[in-house]
mmCIF file of C-alpha atoms in Angstrom:
data_model
loop_
_atom_site.group_PDB
_atom_site.id
_atom_site.type_symbol
_atom_site.label_atom_id
_atom_site.label_comp_id
_atom_site.label_asym_id
_atom_site.label_seq_id
_atom_site.Cartn_x
_atom_site.Cartn_y
_atom_site.Cartn_z
ATOM 1 C CA UNK A 1 86.841 82.941 133.460
ATOM 2 C CA UNK A 2 88.429 83.858 130.116
ATOM 3 C CA UNK A 3 86.519 85.621 127.363
ATOM 4 C CA UNK A 4 87.401 86.641 123.819
ATOM 5 C CA UNK A 5 85.574 89.558 122.237
ATOM 6 C CA UNK A 6 85.859 89.954 118.474
ATOM 7 C CA UNK A 7 85.444 93.649 117.644
ATOM 8 C CA UNK A 8 84.371 94.670 114.141
ATOM 9 C CA UNK A 9 83.513 98.027 112.653
ATOM 10 C CA UNK A 10 79.896 97.342 111.751
ATOM 11 C CA UNK A 11 78.308 97.972 108.368
ATOM 12 C CA UNK A 12 75.087 99.308 106.901
ATOM 13 C CA UNK A 13 75.001 96.049 104.987
ATOM 14 C CA UNK A 14 73.283 93.395 107.118
ATOM 15 C CA UNK A 15 75.121 90.550 105.379
ATOM 16 C CA UNK A 16 78.494 92.020 106.418
ATOM 17 C CA UNK A 17 77.421 92.117 110.047
ATOM 18 C CA UNK A 18 76.130 88.565 109.756
ATOM 19 C CA UNK A 19 79.541 87.441 108.493
ATOM 20 C CA UNK A 20 81.007 88.648 111.805
ATOM 21 C CA UNK A 21 78.268 86.993 113.829
ATOM 22 C CA UNK A 22 78.726 83.691 111.993
ATOM 23 C CA UNK A 23 82.476 83.928 112.453
ATOM 24 C CA UNK A 24 82.105 84.526 116.217
ATOM 25 C CA UNK A 25 79.838 81.473 116.446
ATOM 26 C CA UNK A 26 82.305 79.457 114.414
ATOM 27 C CA UNK A 27 85.123 80.485 116.778
ATOM 28 C CA UNK A 28 83.143 79.092 119.705
ATOM 29 C CA UNK A 29 82.842 75.718 118.038
ATOM 30 C CA UNK A 30 86.613 75.388 117.519
ATOM 31 C CA UNK A 31 89.141 74.200 120.083
ATOM 32 C CA UNK A 32 90.384 77.078 122.200
ATOM 33 C CA UNK A 33 91.286 78.226 125.698
ATOM 34 C CA UNK A 34 88.435 80.681 126.175
ATOM 35 C CA UNK A 35 85.346 80.026 128.266
ATOM 36 C CA UNK A 36 83.186 82.388 126.219
ATOM 37 C CA UNK A 37 83.599 84.045 122.823
ATOM 38 C CA UNK A 38 81.373 86.834 121.592
ATOM 39 C CA UNK A 39 81.435 89.825 119.278
ATOM 40 C CA UNK A 40 80.664 93.527 119.290
ATOM 41 C CA UNK A 41 80.566 96.396 116.803
ATOM 42 C CA UNK A 42 81.900 99.943 116.970
ATOM 43 C CA UNK A 43 79.253 101.551 114.784
ATOM 44 C CA UNK A 44 76.110 101.184 112.725
ATOM 45 C CA UNK A 45 74.801 98.020 114.341
ATOM 46 C CA UNK A 46 74.505 96.092 117.576
ATOM 47 C CA UNK A 47 75.665 94.591 119.884
ATOM 48 C CA UNK A 48 77.819 97.612 120.715
ATOM 49 C CA UNK A 49 81.208 96.750 122.179
ATOM 50 C CA UNK A 50 80.364 98.282 125.566
ATOM 51 C CA UNK A 51 77.171 96.189 125.770
ATOM 52 C CA UNK A 52 79.042 93.072 124.670
ATOM 53 C CA UNK A 53 81.588 93.647 127.447
ATOM 54 C CA UNK A 54 78.805 94.137 129.973
ATOM 55 C CA UNK A 55 77.175 90.889 128.857
ATOM 56 C CA UNK A 56 80.476 89.012 129.252
ATOM 57 C CA UNK A 57 80.980 90.408 132.765
ATOM 58 C CA UNK A 58 77.394 89.490 133.646
ATOM 59 C CA UNK A 59 78.166 85.913 132.539
ATOM 60 C CA UNK A 60 81.155 85.819 134.890
ATOM 61 C CA UNK A 61 84.076 86.779 132.646
ATOM 62 C CA UNK A 62 87.035 88.027 134.681
ATOM 63 C CA UNK A 63 89.653 88.184 131.937
ATOM 64 C CA UNK A 64 88.559 89.692 128.630
ATOM 65 C CA UNK A 65 90.707 89.748 125.484
ATOM 66 C CA UNK A 66 89.640 92.318 122.897
ATOM 67 C CA UNK A 67 90.557 91.356 119.332
ATOM 68 C CA UNK A 68 90.135 94.137 116.747
ATOM 69 C CA UNK A 69 88.891 92.447 113.566
ATOM 70 C CA UNK A 70 90.425 95.133 111.351
ATOM 71 C CA UNK A 71 93.061 94.880 108.644
ATOM 72 C CA UNK A 72 94.337 98.441 108.924
ATOM 73 C CA UNK A 73 95.139 100.690 111.863
ATOM 74 C CA UNK A 74 92.849 103.629 111.208
ATOM 75 C CA UNK A 75 91.497 105.988 113.865
ATOM 76 C CA UNK A 76 89.192 103.280 115.232
ATOM 77 C CA UNK A 77 92.092 100.982 115.978
ATOM 78 C CA UNK A 78 94.655 103.540 117.067
ATOM 79 C CA UNK A 79 92.442 105.859 119.130
ATOM 80 C CA UNK A 80 88.896 104.616 119.703
ATOM 81 C CA UNK A 81 89.750 101.135 120.908
ATOM 82 C CA UNK A 82 92.339 102.121 123.539
ATOM 83 C CA UNK A 83 89.840 104.695 124.870
ATOM 84 C CA UNK A 84 87.088 102.107 124.857
ATOM 85 C CA UNK A 85 89.276 99.727 126.871
ATOM 86 C CA UNK A 86 90.221 102.473 129.347
ATOM 87 C CA UNK A 87 86.515 103.166 129.911
ATOM 88 C CA UNK A 88 85.735 99.483 130.293
ATOM 89 C CA UNK A 89 88.468 99.170 132.940
ATOM 90 C CA UNK A 90 86.963 102.062 134.898
ATOM 91 C CA UNK A 91 83.467 100.616 134.692
ATOM 92 C CA UNK A 92 84.451 97.064 135.512
ATOM 93 C CA UNK A 93 86.997 97.181 138.303
ATOM 94 C CA UNK A 94 88.694 93.887 139.019
ATOM 95 C CA UNK A 95 88.222 92.602 135.489
ATOM 96 C CA UNK A 96 91.387 92.074 133.446
ATOM 97 C CA UNK A 97 91.311 93.526 129.940
ATOM 98 C CA UNK A 98 93.812 92.900 127.179
ATOM 99 C CA UNK A 99 93.695 94.729 123.849
ATOM 100 C CA UNK A 100 95.336 92.811 121.012
ATOM 101 C CA UNK A 101 96.829 94.508 117.979
ATOM 102 C CA UNK A 102 94.434 94.586 115.010
ATOM 103 C CA UNK A 103 94.370 91.346 113.041
ATOM 104 C CA UNK A 104 96.096 92.956 110.042
ATOM 105 C CA UNK A 105 99.191 93.454 112.209
ATOM 106 C CA UNK A 106 99.528 89.710 112.819
ATOM 107 C CA UNK A 107 103.048 88.486 112.109
ATOM 108 C CA UNK A 108 101.454 85.439 110.518
ATOM 109 C CA UNK A 109 99.463 87.486 107.989
ATOM 110 C CA UNK A 110 101.861 86.895 105.089
ATOM 111 C CA UNK A 111 101.739 83.130 105.678
ATOM 112 C CA UNK A 112 97.961 83.184 105.986
ATOM 113 C CA UNK A 113 97.598 85.101 102.709
ATOM 114 C CA UNK A 114 99.974 82.870 100.773
ATOM 115 C CA UNK A 115 98.305 79.707 102.077
ATOM 116 C CA UNK A 116 94.956 81.172 101.126
ATOM 117 C CA UNK A 117 96.071 82.258 97.647
ATOM 118 C CA UNK A 118 97.465 78.793 96.877
ATOM 119 C CA UNK A 119 94.201 77.075 97.703
ATOM 120 C CA UNK A 120 92.118 76.643 94.547
ATOM 121 C CA UNK A 121 88.878 76.398 96.531
ATOM 122 C CA UNK A 122 88.929 80.075 97.401
ATOM 123 C CA UNK A 123 87.947 81.322 93.953
ATOM 124 C CA UNK A 124 84.649 83.190 93.746
ATOM 125 C CA UNK B 1 104.259 83.622 84.638
ATOM 126 C CA UNK B 2 102.139 83.703 87.797
ATOM 127 C CA UNK B 3 101.321 86.901 89.646
ATOM 128 C CA UNK B 4 99.479 87.650 92.869
ATOM 129 C CA UNK B 5 97.846 91.035 93.309
ATOM 130 C CA UNK B 6 96.808 92.028 96.819
ATOM 131 C CA UNK B 7 93.873 94.446 96.544
ATOM 132 C CA UNK B 8 93.098 96.791 99.431
ATOM 133 C CA UNK B 9 90.588 99.574 99.808
ATOM 134 C CA UNK B 10 93.006 102.456 100.309
ATOM 135 C CA UNK B 11 92.857 104.992 103.106
ATOM 136 C CA UNK B 12 93.303 108.722 103.677
ATOM 137 C CA UNK B 13 95.755 107.679 106.369
ATOM 138 C CA UNK B 14 99.187 107.184 104.801
ATOM 139 C CA UNK B 15 100.265 104.724 107.504
ATOM 140 C CA UNK B 16 97.350 102.402 106.619
ATOM 141 C CA UNK B 17 98.405 102.349 102.980
ATOM 142 C CA UNK B 18 101.988 101.707 104.031
ATOM 143 C CA UNK B 19 100.846 98.686 106.045
ATOM 144 C CA UNK B 20 99.546 97.180 102.793
ATOM 145 C CA UNK B 21 102.716 98.049 100.919
ATOM 146 C CA UNK B 22 104.900 96.527 103.623
ATOM 147 C CA UNK B 23 102.712 93.435 103.673
ATOM 148 C CA UNK B 24 102.995 93.014 99.887
ATOM 149 C CA UNK B 25 106.781 93.284 100.163
ATOM 150 C CA UNK B 26 106.770 90.810 103.006
ATOM 151 C CA UNK B 27 104.733 88.355 100.908
ATOM 152 C CA UNK B 28 107.394 88.490 98.215
ATOM 153 C CA UNK B 29 110.101 87.502 100.665
ATOM 154 C CA UNK B 30 108.215 84.379 101.816
ATOM 155 C CA UNK B 31 108.185 81.007 100.076
ATOM 156 C CA UNK B 32 105.453 80.867 97.449
ATOM 157 C CA UNK B 33 104.532 79.735 93.966
ATOM 158 C CA UNK B 34 104.147 83.176 92.411
ATOM 159 C CA UNK B 35 106.693 84.825 90.149
ATOM 160 C CA UNK B 36 105.633 88.343 91.119
ATOM 161 C CA UNK B 37 103.557 89.748 93.950
ATOM 162 C CA UNK B 38 102.298 93.298 94.035
ATOM 163 C CA UNK B 39 99.461 95.378 95.439
ATOM 164 C CA UNK B 40 96.851 97.870 94.295
ATOM 165 C CA UNK B 41 94.166 100.055 95.861
ATOM 166 C CA UNK B 42 90.549 100.686 94.937
ATOM 167 C CA UNK B 43 90.348 104.259 96.188
ATOM 168 C CA UNK B 44 92.060 107.233 97.773
ATOM 169 C CA UNK B 45 95.625 106.297 96.897
ATOM 170 C CA UNK B 46 97.865 104.684 94.308
ATOM 171 C CA UNK B 47 98.806 102.351 92.705
ATOM 172 C CA UNK B 48 95.271 101.876 91.403
ATOM 173 C CA UNK B 49 94.322 98.246 90.764
ATOM 174 C CA UNK B 50 94.033 98.777 86.995
ATOM 175 C CA UNK B 51 97.533 100.301 86.898
ATOM 176 C CA UNK B 52 98.909 97.510 89.069
ATOM 177 C CA UNK B 53 97.437 94.947 86.643
ATOM 178 C CA UNK B 54 98.949 96.787 83.700
ATOM 179 C CA UNK B 55 102.348 96.809 85.401
ATOM 180 C CA UNK B 56 102.134 93.054 86.029
ATOM 181 C CA UNK B 57 101.232 92.377 82.394
ATOM 182 C CA UNK B 58 104.101 94.628 81.262
ATOM 183 C CA UNK B 59 106.446 92.516 83.404
ATOM 184 C CA UNK B 60 105.239 89.360 81.647
ATOM 185 C CA UNK B 61 102.504 88.059 83.958
ATOM 186 C CA UNK B 62 100.152 85.681 82.120
ATOM 187 C CA UNK B 63 98.186 84.352 85.074
ATOM 188 C CA UNK B 64 97.040 86.912 87.650
ATOM 189 C CA UNK B 65 95.352 86.029 90.941
ATOM 190 C CA UNK B 66 93.433 88.891 92.537
ATOM 191 C CA UNK B 67 93.195 88.626 96.325
ATOM 192 C CA UNK B 68 90.756 91.072 97.967
ATOM 193 C CA UNK B 69 92.357 92.123 101.257
ATOM 194 C CA UNK B 70 88.980 92.793 102.860
ATOM 195 C CA UNK B 71 87.333 91.240 105.898
ATOM 196 C CA UNK B 72 83.748 91.905 104.855
ATOM 197 C CA UNK B 73 81.896 91.578 101.578
ATOM 198 C CA UNK B 74 80.638 95.096 101.051
ATOM 199 C CA UNK B 75 79.836 96.652 97.690
ATOM 200 C CA UNK B 76 83.523 96.834 96.777
ATOM 201 C CA UNK B 77 83.945 93.104 97.139
ATOM 202 C CA UNK B 78 80.587 91.966 95.776
ATOM 203 C CA UNK B 79 80.209 94.383 92.865
ATOM 204 C CA UNK B 80 83.255 96.524 92.123
ATOM 205 C CA UNK B 81 85.833 93.752 92.048
ATOM 206 C CA UNK B 82 83.987 91.394 89.664
ATOM 207 C CA UNK B 83 83.446 94.371 87.333
ATOM 208 C CA UNK B 84 87.075 95.344 87.631
ATOM 209 C CA UNK B 85 88.138 91.816 86.696
ATOM 210 C CA UNK B 86 85.732 91.736 83.743
ATOM 211 C CA UNK B 87 87.272 94.978 82.470
ATOM 212 C CA UNK B 88 90.793 93.677 82.988
ATOM 213 C CA UNK B 89 89.945 90.546 80.961
ATOM 214 C CA UNK B 90 88.681 92.696 78.091
ATOM 215 C CA UNK B 91 91.752 94.907 78.153
ATOM 216 C CA UNK B 92 94.259 92.095 78.476
ATOM 217 C CA UNK B 93 93.179 89.291 76.178
ATOM 218 C CA UNK B 94 95.064 86.056 76.640
ATOM 219 C CA UNK B 95 95.859 86.768 80.295
ATOM 220 C CA UNK B 96 94.248 84.473 82.852
ATOM 221 C CA UNK B 97 92.575 86.221 85.770
ATOM 222 C CA UNK B 98 91.315 84.596 88.937
ATOM 223 C CA UNK B 99 89.367 86.511 91.590
ATOM 224 C CA UNK B 100 89.626 84.970 95.053
ATOM 225 C CA UNK B 101 86.969 85.421 97.694
ATOM 226 C CA UNK B 102 87.770 88.229 100.132
ATOM 227 C CA UNK B 103 90.176 87.205 102.882
ATOM 228 C CA UNK B 104 87.466 87.409 105.547
ATOM 229 C CA UNK B 105 85.668 84.528 103.808
ATOM 230 C CA UNK B 106 88.652 82.211 104.297
ATOM 231 C CA UNK B 107 87.617 78.892 105.834
ATOM 232 C CA UNK B 108 90.753 79.110 107.946
ATOM 233 C CA UNK B 109 89.794 82.457 109.497
ATOM 234 C CA UNK B 110 88.534 80.976 112.767
ATOM 235 C CA UNK B 111 91.780 79.030 113.211
ATOM 236 C CA UNK B 112 93.858 82.085 112.344
ATOM 237 C CA UNK B 113 91.990 84.229 114.872
ATOM 238 C CA UNK B 114 92.229 81.683 117.682
ATOM 239 C CA UNK B 115 95.942 81.126 117.061
ATOM 240 C CA UNK B 116 96.442 84.872 117.068
ATOM 241 C CA UNK B 117 94.396 85.446 120.234
ATOM 242 C CA UNK B 118 96.358 82.783 122.135
ATOM 243 C CA UNK B 119 99.699 84.378 121.345
ATOM 244 C CA UNK B 120 100.720 86.723 124.148
ATOM 245 C CA UNK B 121 103.001 88.737 121.856
ATOM 246 C CA UNK B 122 100.096 90.298 120.021
ATOM 247 C CA UNK B 123 99.102 92.665 122.801
ATOM 248 C CA UNK B 124 99.359 96.368 121.993
#
Protein backbone atom coordinates (compact mmCIF):
# COMPACT_ATOMS: atom_id res chain seq x y z
CA UNK A 1 0.00 0.00 0.00
CA UNK A 2 1.68 3.16 -1.30
CA UNK A 3 1.65 6.43 0.61
CA UNK A 4 2.93 9.92 -0.16
CA UNK A 5 3.82 12.22 2.71
CA UNK A 6 4.23 15.91 1.91
CA UNK A 7 6.67 17.39 4.44
CA UNK A 8 6.63 21.14 5.09
CA UNK A 9 8.51 23.28 7.57
CA UNK A 10 5.55 24.60 9.54
CA UNK A 11 4.88 28.24 10.33
CA UNK A 12 3.67 30.39 13.20
CA UNK A 13 1.17 31.73 10.71
CA UNK A 14 -1.91 29.48 10.70
CA UNK A 15 -2.81 30.42 7.12
CA UNK A 16 0.57 29.13 5.87
CA UNK A 17 -0.01 25.78 7.53
CA UNK A 18 -3.51 25.67 6.08
CA UNK A 19 -2.07 26.19 2.59
CA UNK A 20 -0.13 22.94 3.07
CA UNK A 21 -3.15 21.11 4.42
CA UNK A 22 -5.32 22.28 1.52
CA UNK A 23 -2.61 21.30 -0.93
CA UNK A 24 -2.35 17.79 0.58
CA UNK A 25 -6.13 17.41 0.27
CA UNK A 26 -5.99 18.67 -3.29
CA UNK A 27 -3.29 16.11 -4.12
CA UNK A 28 -5.60 13.33 -2.94
CA UNK A 29 -8.33 14.44 -5.30
CA UNK A 30 -6.04 14.31 -8.36
CA UNK A 31 -5.17 11.23 -10.38
CA UNK A 32 -2.16 9.45 -8.93
CA UNK A 33 -0.64 6.10 -8.04
CA UNK A 34 -0.74 6.48 -4.27
CA UNK A 35 -3.26 4.81 -1.99
CA UNK A 36 -3.01 7.52 0.65
CA UNK A 37 -1.57 11.04 0.67
CA UNK A 38 -1.03 13.05 3.82
CA UNK A 39 1.18 15.79 5.21
CA UNK A 40 3.39 16.51 8.19
CA UNK A 41 5.40 19.42 9.57
CA UNK A 42 8.92 19.64 10.96
CA UNK A 43 8.29 22.44 13.43
CA UNK A 44 5.86 24.87 15.00
CA UNK A 45 2.67 22.97 14.25
CA UNK A 46 1.11 19.55 13.93
CA UNK A 47 0.82 16.87 12.63
CA UNK A 48 4.52 16.23 13.23
CA UNK A 49 6.20 14.14 10.55
CA UNK A 50 6.83 11.23 12.92
CA UNK A 51 3.13 11.17 13.91
CA UNK A 52 2.07 11.44 10.27
CA UNK A 53 4.26 8.44 9.44
CA UNK A 54 2.80 6.49 12.34
CA UNK A 55 -0.72 7.29 11.14
CA UNK A 56 0.12 6.08 7.62
CA UNK A 57 1.56 2.82 8.96
CA UNK A 58 -1.52 2.36 11.15
CA UNK A 59 -3.66 2.73 8.01
CA UNK A 60 -1.67 -0.04 6.31
CA UNK A 61 0.96 1.85 4.32
CA UNK A 62 3.91 -0.38 3.46
CA UNK A 63 5.74 1.92 1.05
CA UNK A 64 6.05 5.56 2.08
CA UNK A 65 7.48 8.30 -0.15
CA UNK A 66 8.61 11.41 1.72
CA UNK A 67 8.45 14.58 -0.37
CA UNK A 68 10.17 17.63 1.16
CA UNK A 69 8.02 20.64 0.24
CA UNK A 70 11.00 23.00 0.39
CA UNK A 71 12.54 25.19 -2.29
CA UNK A 72 16.03 25.31 -0.83
CA UNK A 73 18.29 22.70 0.72
CA UNK A 74 18.91 24.18 4.15
CA UNK A 75 19.79 22.19 7.27
CA UNK A 76 16.27 20.76 7.48
CA UNK A 77 16.53 19.21 4.05
CA UNK A 78 20.17 18.18 4.11
CA UNK A 79 20.43 16.89 7.69
CA UNK A 80 17.14 16.67 9.57
CA UNK A 81 15.16 14.79 6.95
CA UNK A 82 17.69 11.99 6.31
CA UNK A 83 17.93 11.51 10.10
CA UNK A 84 14.17 11.52 10.40
CA UNK A 85 13.92 8.82 7.72
CA UNK A 86 16.63 6.72 9.38
CA UNK A 87 14.66 6.86 12.64
CA UNK A 88 11.42 5.99 10.89
CA UNK A 89 13.08 2.94 9.30
CA UNK A 90 14.24 1.75 12.72
CA UNK A 91 10.82 2.25 14.26
CA UNK A 92 8.87 0.71 11.41
CA UNK A 93 10.72 -2.38 10.28
CA UNK A 94 9.44 -3.89 7.06
CA UNK A 95 8.11 -0.59 5.77
CA UNK A 96 9.81 0.83 2.67
CA UNK A 97 10.77 4.49 2.89
CA UNK A 98 11.93 6.69 0.05
CA UNK A 99 13.14 10.26 0.58
CA UNK A 100 12.78 12.45 -2.50
CA UNK A 101 14.98 15.46 -3.16
CA UNK A 102 13.37 18.73 -2.04
CA UNK A 103 10.89 20.12 -4.56
CA UNK A 104 13.18 23.05 -5.43
CA UNK A 105 15.68 20.54 -6.85
CA UNK A 106 13.15 19.27 -9.40
CA UNK A 107 14.60 19.22 -12.91
CA UNK A 108 11.25 20.51 -14.10
CA UNK A 109 11.37 23.62 -11.90
CA UNK A 110 12.49 25.98 -14.67
CA UNK A 111 9.64 24.80 -16.91
CA UNK A 112 7.14 25.09 -14.07
CA UNK A 113 8.25 28.66 -13.29
CA UNK A 114 8.16 29.81 -16.91
CA UNK A 115 4.73 28.27 -17.47
CA UNK A 116 3.54 29.95 -14.31
CA UNK A 117 5.02 33.35 -15.19
CA UNK A 118 3.39 33.31 -18.63
CA UNK A 119 -0.07 32.73 -17.21
CA UNK A 120 -1.85 36.05 -16.69
CA UNK A 121 -4.17 34.58 -14.06
CA UNK A 122 -1.40 34.33 -11.50
CA UNK A 123 -1.21 38.05 -10.76
CA UNK A 124 -2.05 39.06 -7.20
CA UNK B 1 11.30 44.99 -23.15
CA UNK B 2 9.99 42.25 -20.85
CA UNK B 3 11.84 41.11 -17.75
CA UNK B 4 11.21 38.37 -15.21
CA UNK B 5 12.62 38.76 -11.72
CA UNK B 6 12.72 35.66 -9.53
CA UNK B 7 12.53 36.78 -5.89
CA UNK B 8 13.80 34.48 -3.15
CA UNK B 9 14.17 34.96 0.57
CA UNK B 10 17.94 34.57 0.82
CA UNK B 11 19.77 32.29 3.21
CA UNK B 12 22.83 32.29 5.45
CA UNK B 13 23.77 29.11 3.61
CA UNK B 14 25.68 30.03 0.45
CA UNK B 15 24.64 26.82 -1.33
CA UNK B 16 20.94 27.75 -0.94
CA UNK B 17 21.55 31.12 -2.56
CA UNK B 18 23.50 29.44 -5.33
CA UNK B 19 20.54 27.16 -6.02
CA UNK B 20 18.49 30.28 -6.80
CA UNK B 21 21.23 31.76 -8.94
CA UNK B 22 21.63 28.53 -10.91
CA UNK B 23 17.87 28.31 -11.33
CA UNK B 24 17.68 31.88 -12.67
CA UNK B 25 20.43 31.08 -15.17
CA UNK B 26 18.65 27.90 -16.13
CA UNK B 27 15.42 29.85 -16.73
CA UNK B 28 17.26 32.09 -19.18
CA UNK B 29 18.40 29.12 -21.23
CA UNK B 30 14.85 27.77 -21.64
CA UNK B 31 12.30 28.91 -24.22
CA UNK B 32 10.31 31.87 -22.92
CA UNK B 33 8.79 35.22 -23.78
CA UNK B 34 11.04 37.36 -21.61
CA UNK B 35 13.93 39.45 -22.88
CA UNK B 36 15.83 39.25 -19.60
CA UNK B 37 15.53 37.04 -16.54
CA UNK B 38 17.31 37.74 -13.29
CA UNK B 39 16.96 37.15 -9.57
CA UNK B 40 17.02 39.08 -6.31
CA UNK B 41 16.86 38.33 -2.59
CA UNK B 42 14.87 39.89 0.23
CA UNK B 43 17.40 39.30 2.99
CA UNK B 44 20.78 37.98 4.05
CA UNK B 45 22.47 38.13 0.66
CA UNK B 46 22.74 40.04 -2.59
CA UNK B 47 21.62 41.07 -5.16
CA UNK B 48 18.86 42.81 -3.21
CA UNK B 49 15.53 42.97 -5.03
CA UNK B 50 15.66 46.78 -5.33
CA UNK B 51 19.14 46.59 -6.88
CA UNK B 52 18.04 43.80 -9.21
CA UNK B 53 15.11 45.96 -10.37
CA UNK B 54 17.43 48.90 -10.92
CA UNK B 55 19.77 46.72 -12.98
CA UNK B 56 16.86 45.52 -15.14
CA UNK B 57 15.68 49.09 -15.75
CA UNK B 58 19.26 50.12 -16.61
CA UNK B 59 19.32 47.33 -19.20
CA UNK B 60 16.14 48.70 -20.78
CA UNK B 61 13.38 46.66 -19.13
CA UNK B 62 10.00 48.41 -19.40
CA UNK B 63 7.75 45.62 -18.18
CA UNK B 64 8.92 43.71 -15.10
CA UNK B 65 7.20 40.62 -13.72
CA UNK B 66 8.05 39.83 -10.10
CA UNK B 67 7.77 36.14 -9.25
CA UNK B 68 7.96 35.32 -5.52
CA UNK B 69 9.88 32.04 -5.25
CA UNK B 70 8.13 31.11 -2.01
CA UNK B 71 5.94 28.15 -1.15
CA UNK B 72 3.99 29.82 1.65
CA UNK B 73 2.44 33.25 2.03
CA UNK B 74 4.18 34.54 5.12
CA UNK B 75 4.73 38.19 5.96
CA UNK B 76 7.33 38.54 3.21
CA UNK B 77 4.86 37.51 0.55
CA UNK B 78 1.74 39.17 1.93
CA UNK B 79 3.21 42.46 3.12
CA UNK B 80 6.83 43.07 2.15
CA UNK B 81 6.52 42.29 -1.54
CA UNK B 82 3.49 44.50 -2.28
CA UNK B 83 5.28 47.35 -0.47
CA UNK B 84 8.44 46.66 -2.39
CA UNK B 85 6.54 46.82 -5.68
CA UNK B 86 4.80 50.06 -4.65
CA UNK B 87 8.21 51.60 -3.94
CA UNK B 88 9.63 50.33 -7.22
CA UNK B 89 6.70 51.92 -9.10
CA UNK B 90 7.39 55.27 -7.43
CA UNK B 91 11.09 55.10 -8.20
CA UNK B 92 10.71 53.93 -11.77
CA UNK B 93 7.86 55.87 -13.34
CA UNK B 94 6.75 54.60 -16.71
CA UNK B 95 7.88 51.03 -16.00
CA UNK B 96 5.15 48.41 -15.76
CA UNK B 97 5.37 46.12 -12.75
CA UNK B 98 3.38 42.96 -12.18
CA UNK B 99 3.54 40.99 -8.93
CA UNK B 100 2.64 37.32 -9.34
CA UNK B 101 1.23 35.23 -6.53
CA UNK B 102 3.89 33.20 -4.73
CA UNK B 103 4.81 29.98 -6.52
CA UNK B 104 3.19 27.83 -3.82
CA UNK B 105 -0.19 29.33 -4.79
CA UNK B 106 0.12 28.01 -8.36
CA UNK B 107 -3.00 26.12 -9.43
CA UNK B 108 -0.69 23.62 -11.08
CA UNK B 109 1.17 22.81 -7.85
CA UNK B 110 -0.71 19.57 -7.17
CA UNK B 111 0.05 18.32 -10.69
CA UNK B 112 3.69 19.35 -10.39
CA UNK B 113 4.06 17.53 -7.07
CA UNK B 114 2.40 14.33 -8.27
CA UNK B 115 4.47 14.27 -11.46
CA UNK B 116 7.58 14.81 -9.37
CA UNK B 117 6.69 12.14 -6.81
CA UNK B 118 6.07 9.54 -9.54
CA UNK B 119 9.49 10.06 -11.09
CA UNK B 120 11.96 7.56 -9.66
CA UNK B 121 14.94 9.78 -10.51
CA UNK B 122 14.11 12.27 -7.81
CA UNK B 123 15.24 10.11 -4.92
CA UNK B 124 18.13 11.47 -2.87
